[in-house]
Structure formats: structure tokens, C-alpha cells
mmCIF file of C-alpha atoms in Angstrom:
data_model
loop_
_atom_site.group_PDB
_atom_site.id
_atom_site.type_symbol
_atom_site.label_atom_id
_atom_site.label_comp_id
_atom_site.label_asym_id
_atom_site.label_seq_id
_atom_site.Cartn_x
_atom_site.Cartn_y
_atom_site.Cartn_z
ATOM 1 C CA UNK A 1 148.250 23.967 153.033
ATOM 2 C CA UNK A 2 149.574 26.682 150.742
ATOM 3 C CA UNK A 3 153.317 26.573 150.196
ATOM 4 C CA UNK A 4 155.704 29.316 149.179
ATOM 5 C CA UNK A 5 159.144 28.372 147.898
ATOM 6 C CA UNK A 6 161.917 30.924 147.806
ATOM 7 C CA UNK A 7 165.049 30.733 145.709
ATOM 8 C CA UNK A 8 167.893 30.884 146.051
ATOM 9 C CA UNK A 9 168.210 29.951 149.714
ATOM 10 C CA UNK A 10 171.577 31.698 150.003
ATOM 11 C CA UNK A 11 173.186 34.424 147.923
ATOM 12 C CA UNK A 12 176.574 36.064 148.421
ATOM 13 C CA UNK A 13 177.501 38.911 146.095
ATOM 14 C CA UNK A 14 179.841 41.870 145.865
ATOM 15 C CA UNK A 15 178.734 45.436 146.499
ATOM 16 C CA UNK A 16 177.389 47.021 143.316
ATOM 17 C CA UNK A 17 176.034 43.827 141.757
ATOM 18 C CA UNK A 18 172.388 43.303 140.830
ATOM 19 C CA UNK A 19 170.333 40.343 142.044
ATOM 20 C CA UNK A 20 166.870 38.829 141.872
ATOM 21 C CA UNK A 21 165.222 36.515 144.385
ATOM 22 C CA UNK A 22 162.072 34.554 143.705
ATOM 23 C CA UNK A 23 158.981 33.446 145.597
ATOM 24 C CA UNK A 24 156.876 30.756 143.899
ATOM 25 C CA UNK A 25 153.729 28.802 144.680
ATOM 26 C CA UNK A 26 151.193 26.578 142.955
ATOM 27 C CA UNK A 27 148.457 28.429 144.862
ATOM 28 C CA UNK A 28 146.834 31.766 144.148
ATOM 29 C CA UNK A 29 147.287 34.503 146.759
ATOM 30 C CA UNK A 30 145.102 37.566 147.229
ATOM 31 C CA UNK A 31 148.148 39.534 148.364
ATOM 32 C CA UNK A 32 151.826 39.003 148.939
ATOM 33 C CA UNK A 33 154.245 40.727 151.248
ATOM 34 C CA UNK A 34 158.034 40.949 151.420
ATOM 35 C CA UNK A 35 159.847 41.306 154.730
ATOM 36 C CA UNK A 36 163.507 41.784 155.643
ATOM 37 C CA UNK A 37 164.923 40.366 158.843
ATOM 38 C CA UNK A 38 168.249 41.254 160.433
ATOM 39 C CA UNK A 39 170.026 39.102 163.039
ATOM 40 C CA UNK A 40 168.443 39.271 166.473
ATOM 41 C CA UNK A 41 165.382 41.143 165.261
ATOM 42 C CA UNK A 42 161.925 40.401 163.966
ATOM 43 C CA UNK A 43 160.963 40.754 160.288
ATOM 44 C CA UNK A 44 160.113 44.231 159.027
ATOM 45 C CA UNK A 45 157.670 44.794 156.175
ATOM 46 C CA UNK A 46 159.153 46.136 152.925
ATOM 47 C CA UNK A 47 156.145 46.067 150.586
ATOM 48 C CA UNK A 48 152.712 44.591 149.929
ATOM 49 C CA UNK A 49 151.460 43.742 146.422
ATOM 50 C CA UNK A 50 147.799 42.946 145.778
ATOM 51 C CA UNK A 51 147.177 43.118 142.017
ATOM 52 C CA UNK A 52 148.383 40.583 139.445
ATOM 53 C CA UNK A 53 151.210 42.111 137.405
ATOM 54 C CA UNK A 54 151.760 44.884 139.928
ATOM 55 C CA UNK A 55 155.229 46.401 140.158
ATOM 56 C CA UNK A 56 156.357 48.461 143.143
ATOM 57 C CA UNK A 57 159.646 50.246 143.603
ATOM 58 C CA UNK A 58 161.310 51.119 146.886
ATOM 59 C CA UNK A 59 164.522 53.014 146.081
ATOM 60 C CA UNK A 60 166.846 50.308 144.626
ATOM 61 C CA UNK A 61 164.362 47.477 145.288
ATOM 62 C CA UNK A 62 161.761 46.464 142.689
ATOM 63 C CA UNK A 63 158.974 44.066 143.592
ATOM 64 C CA UNK A 64 156.710 42.314 141.095
ATOM 65 C CA UNK A 65 153.587 40.210 141.618
ATOM 66 C CA UNK A 66 152.987 37.614 138.925
ATOM 67 C CA UNK A 67 150.044 38.012 136.568
ATOM 68 C CA UNK A 68 148.419 34.859 137.979
ATOM 69 C CA UNK A 69 149.197 35.931 141.571
ATOM 70 C CA UNK A 70 151.128 32.717 142.213
ATOM 71 C CA UNK A 71 154.634 34.150 142.278
ATOM 72 C CA UNK A 72 156.661 37.255 143.036
ATOM 73 C CA UNK A 73 160.174 38.535 142.589
ATOM 74 C CA UNK A 74 162.426 41.029 144.320
ATOM 75 C CA UNK A 75 165.157 42.712 142.289
ATOM 76 C CA UNK A 76 167.899 44.755 143.948
ATOM 77 C CA UNK A 77 169.974 47.117 141.843
ATOM 78 C CA UNK A 78 173.530 47.995 142.875
ATOM 79 C CA UNK A 79 173.404 46.048 146.117
ATOM 80 C CA UNK A 80 174.974 47.583 149.216
ATOM 81 C CA UNK A 81 176.233 45.955 152.440
ATOM 82 C CA UNK A 82 173.208 47.439 154.190
ATOM 83 C CA UNK A 83 170.988 45.163 152.068
ATOM 84 C CA UNK A 84 172.409 42.128 153.894
ATOM 85 C CA UNK A 85 169.713 40.140 155.662
ATOM 86 C CA UNK A 86 167.062 37.450 155.369
ATOM 87 C CA UNK A 87 164.334 38.217 152.837
ATOM 88 C CA UNK A 88 160.985 36.553 153.441
ATOM 89 C CA UNK A 89 157.898 36.479 151.272
ATOM 90 C CA UNK A 90 154.487 35.878 152.821
ATOM 91 C CA UNK A 91 151.140 35.302 151.138
ATOM 92 C CA UNK A 92 147.522 35.296 152.182
ATOM 93 C CA UNK A 93 144.414 33.945 150.495
ATOM 94 C CA UNK A 94 140.812 35.076 150.684
ATOM 95 C CA UNK A 95 139.967 32.097 152.891
ATOM 96 C CA UNK A 96 141.146 31.925 156.489
ATOM 97 C CA UNK A 97 143.123 34.273 158.679
ATOM 98 C CA UNK A 98 146.646 32.971 158.192
ATOM 99 C CA UNK A 99 149.758 34.289 156.535
ATOM 100 C CA UNK A 100 152.022 31.696 154.876
ATOM 101 C CA UNK A 101 155.749 32.412 154.836
ATOM 102 C CA UNK A 102 158.392 31.138 152.473
ATOM 103 C CA UNK A 103 161.666 29.687 153.757
ATOM 104 C CA UNK A 104 163.584 32.874 153.033
ATOM 105 C CA UNK A 105 166.617 33.970 151.010
ATOM 106 C CA UNK A 106 169.680 34.843 153.046
ATOM 107 C CA UNK A 107 171.587 37.626 151.257
ATOM 108 C CA UNK A 108 175.122 38.725 152.040
ATOM 109 C CA UNK A 109 176.567 41.745 150.254
ATOM 110 C CA UNK A 110 180.320 42.032 150.627
ATOM 111 C CA UNK A 111 181.998 45.462 150.517
ATOM 112 C CA UNK B 1 156.288 53.792 171.134
ATOM 113 C CA UNK B 2 157.155 50.222 172.221
ATOM 114 C CA UNK B 3 155.252 48.310 169.487
ATOM 115 C CA UNK B 4 155.380 44.560 170.170
ATOM 116 C CA UNK B 5 157.321 43.514 173.278
ATOM 117 C CA UNK B 6 158.377 39.921 173.903
ATOM 118 C CA UNK B 7 159.825 38.533 177.126
ATOM 119 C CA UNK B 8 162.093 36.831 177.904
ATOM 120 C CA UNK B 9 164.640 37.280 175.096
ATOM 121 C CA UNK B 10 166.446 34.039 175.939
ATOM 122 C CA UNK B 11 165.419 30.941 177.891
ATOM 123 C CA UNK B 12 166.859 27.478 178.520
ATOM 124 C CA UNK B 13 164.533 24.754 179.754
ATOM 125 C CA UNK B 14 164.816 21.107 180.606
ATOM 126 C CA UNK B 15 162.634 18.561 178.875
ATOM 127 C CA UNK B 16 159.265 18.351 180.580
ATOM 128 C CA UNK B 17 159.314 21.837 182.103
ATOM 129 C CA UNK B 18 156.564 24.314 181.330
ATOM 130 C CA UNK B 19 156.820 28.030 180.695
ATOM 131 C CA UNK B 20 154.984 31.028 179.306
ATOM 132 C CA UNK B 21 156.329 33.345 176.627
ATOM 133 C CA UNK B 22 154.913 36.821 177.028
ATOM 134 C CA UNK B 23 153.793 39.129 174.228
ATOM 135 C CA UNK B 24 152.317 42.602 174.605
ATOM 136 C CA UNK B 25 151.432 45.268 172.047
ATOM 137 C CA UNK B 26 150.473 48.908 172.625
ATOM 138 C CA UNK B 27 148.989 49.673 169.187
ATOM 139 C CA UNK B 28 145.432 48.535 169.938
ATOM 140 C CA UNK B 29 145.720 45.842 167.275
ATOM 141 C CA UNK B 30 142.983 43.247 167.029
ATOM 142 C CA UNK B 31 144.997 40.500 165.338
ATOM 143 C CA UNK B 32 147.893 38.798 167.135
ATOM 144 C CA UNK B 33 149.839 35.683 166.272
ATOM 145 C CA UNK B 34 152.712 33.452 167.313
ATOM 146 C CA UNK B 35 155.284 31.987 164.921
ATOM 147 C CA UNK B 36 158.289 29.779 165.327
ATOM 148 C CA UNK B 37 161.326 30.169 163.112
ATOM 149 C CA UNK B 38 163.635 27.271 162.367
ATOM 150 C CA UNK B 39 166.608 27.321 159.955
ATOM 151 C CA UNK B 40 165.526 27.135 156.303
ATOM 152 C CA UNK B 41 161.832 26.905 157.194
ATOM 153 C CA UNK B 42 160.843 30.538 157.403
ATOM 154 C CA UNK B 43 158.113 31.319 159.912
ATOM 155 C CA UNK B 44 155.428 28.812 160.799
ATOM 156 C CA UNK B 45 152.187 29.911 162.444
ATOM 157 C CA UNK B 46 151.453 28.310 165.830
ATOM 158 C CA UNK B 47 148.291 30.085 167.038
ATOM 159 C CA UNK B 48 146.518 33.314 166.274
ATOM 160 C CA UNK B 49 143.780 35.546 167.662
ATOM 161 C CA UNK B 50 141.416 37.885 165.828
ATOM 162 C CA UNK B 51 140.364 39.634 169.029
ATOM 163 C CA UNK B 52 140.064 39.342 172.792
ATOM 164 C CA UNK B 53 138.524 36.015 173.774
ATOM 165 C CA UNK B 54 139.026 34.443 170.327
ATOM 166 C CA UNK B 55 141.915 32.139 169.432
ATOM 167 C CA UNK B 56 142.512 29.553 166.738
ATOM 168 C CA UNK B 57 145.150 27.059 165.663
ATOM 169 C CA UNK B 58 147.722 27.686 163.017
ATOM 170 C CA UNK B 59 149.948 25.298 161.123
ATOM 171 C CA UNK B 60 151.903 23.808 164.068
ATOM 172 C CA UNK B 61 149.779 24.110 167.264
ATOM 173 C CA UNK B 62 150.640 20.842 169.037
ATOM 174 C CA UNK B 63 152.348 21.305 172.412
ATOM 175 C CA UNK B 64 151.321 24.970 172.721
ATOM 176 C CA UNK B 65 148.397 26.781 174.313
ATOM 177 C CA UNK B 66 147.311 30.415 174.031
ATOM 178 C CA UNK B 67 144.716 32.711 175.539
ATOM 179 C CA UNK B 68 143.655 36.278 174.784
ATOM 180 C CA UNK B 69 141.987 37.874 177.797
ATOM 181 C CA UNK B 70 142.884 41.451 176.766
ATOM 182 C CA UNK B 71 143.549 43.210 173.467
ATOM 183 C CA UNK B 72 147.130 43.949 174.539
ATOM 184 C CA UNK B 73 148.420 40.557 175.698
ATOM 185 C CA UNK B 74 148.773 37.207 173.951
ATOM 186 C CA UNK B 75 150.875 34.728 175.986
ATOM 187 C CA UNK B 76 152.113 31.418 174.570
ATOM 188 C CA UNK B 77 152.369 28.446 176.931
ATOM 189 C CA UNK B 78 154.538 25.400 176.498
ATOM 190 C CA UNK B 79 152.879 22.686 178.537
ATOM 191 C CA UNK B 80 155.702 20.108 178.658
ATOM 192 C CA UNK B 81 158.784 21.258 176.782
ATOM 193 C CA UNK B 82 160.394 18.915 174.250
ATOM 194 C CA UNK B 83 163.730 19.275 172.397
ATOM 195 C CA UNK B 84 161.761 19.647 169.127
ATOM 196 C CA UNK B 85 160.439 22.934 170.481
ATOM 197 C CA UNK B 86 163.906 24.486 170.465
ATOM 198 C CA UNK B 87 163.401 27.470 168.184
ATOM 199 C CA UNK B 88 163.091 31.229 167.941
ATOM 200 C CA UNK B 89 159.564 32.386 168.704
ATOM 201 C CA UNK B 90 158.078 35.571 167.278
ATOM 202 C CA UNK B 91 154.898 37.348 168.235
ATOM 203 C CA UNK B 92 153.238 39.648 165.712
ATOM 204 C CA UNK B 93 150.264 41.988 165.616
ATOM 205 C CA UNK B 94 148.278 43.880 163.014
ATOM 206 C CA UNK B 95 145.301 46.236 162.966
ATOM 207 C CA UNK B 96 143.089 43.503 161.519
ATOM 208 C CA UNK B 97 143.560 40.370 159.580
ATOM 209 C CA UNK B 98 143.639 41.305 155.969
ATOM 210 C CA UNK B 99 146.467 40.099 153.795
ATOM 211 C CA UNK B 100 147.504 43.648 152.943
ATOM 212 C CA UNK B 101 147.883 44.702 156.578
ATOM 213 C CA UNK B 102 151.481 44.968 157.809
ATOM 214 C CA UNK B 103 152.463 42.523 160.525
ATOM 215 C CA UNK B 104 154.463 44.123 163.349
ATOM 216 C CA UNK B 105 156.888 41.674 164.913
ATOM 217 C CA UNK B 106 158.620 41.585 168.269
ATOM 218 C CA UNK B 107 162.335 40.823 168.485
ATOM 219 C CA UNK B 108 161.798 37.188 169.392
ATOM 220 C CA UNK B 109 162.414 34.756 172.233
ATOM 221 C CA UNK B 110 165.262 32.299 171.728
ATOM 222 C CA UNK B 111 164.304 29.071 173.450
ATOM 223 C CA UNK B 112 166.522 26.021 173.986
ATOM 224 C CA UNK B 113 165.164 22.763 175.386
ATOM 225 C CA UNK B 114 167.779 20.406 176.804
#
């Protein structure tokens, strides 16, 4: 079973601060996705990365896939209260038809 | 465009009761899946289907059954509910299973087993 560990589990910051959350594994993934989930709703896809070393930017969010495709990070610049939510990473390998999710990072941005 | 619809949104059961969680999608997606979400454990895959008539087990299949008679519907059955099955259940669909395909999630069913 492939495992994805996310850190930190919880993060509370003030509006305007920068932050980075991490998604790590000892396994290699063919692709990795980041989702955001708000209370009472299902996760919504933010980005997919497929190439080792790939960097993608989505407004104030920057996603990076590790060179060895075993880890990923999400950096948020100048966090806003609207960024509050649960951030989940999910990876897939070339074998099988399953997506493995990490435990999530719960982010609270205080105004 | 409804996307993925899950019913009911909330349910309370007694230990030993059975029930079916409904999931329907209107995007003509081939791949559908069921997850449970427990605090601090992210989403764990229960069962999945790569097309009508084809289902397979995920990471935590015990105590659950699924069937896929149509492309649109993928119900999840609890055969004899246990308190350990108290959780939030999410259904998801995607065009196909490739790791770079976006998963579209429903809003979940919150299930409590007393």
C-alpha cells in the first residue's frame, strides 16, 4: 500500500502570511493531485502535476512535484481568509486503478 | 449541470441495520468510486468501478457491497451497520481512470451508527 503523509496536520496563520504544506511518500507516483475541501462539501481539484520537478502556479498558489516524484509541496503567498480549508494531496501509480490520499492539512487563515 | 449527486445527505442507523447510499453522475463518466473520510485519515477508497458491470475492491472494502448496472449509478450498500462505519462517505467520478484525470466529488453522506 502506497502511503502519503501530509504536514503539518493543522496550520493557523494571519492574513497576509506565507505558508508551505508538504506531501511526502517513500513511493514513486506517476502523477499527483492537490484538492481543497470546504466544510460540508466534497474535495475540489486544484492542480495535477505529472513530471518530476514540475512547478505549476495558480494565482497565489505554487505547486511543485519533487524530482524523484515521491513528494510535493504547496506554497501560498499572502494567504487570505478564503484560502481556509482542508488541503489534500492524492497520488496514483502506473499500476492499478486507485488514487491514494494523504491525511490532509487543515488551514485556517485569520483576518 | 448536477455533476455527482449523493443521497441522503445525513443518516442515523442502529447497529445491524442495512442501507444503501445512492450516487448518480450525469457526465457520462466511466470511472466511479466510493471513499470514506475519517478525521486525520484523509479519504480511503472502499470500492471502485471502471465501467458498467465492473467493480473492484479498494483499500477498505469489508462490510460494503457495490454494483454498477448503469454508467450513471453506483450505489454503496452497508449489509449490517457497525459503529466503526460511522463516517462521511464520498462518491466520485472521472472520465477514465488515469492519474491525471480530475475526480469530481459529491457533497457526501454523513452516516452515524448507534
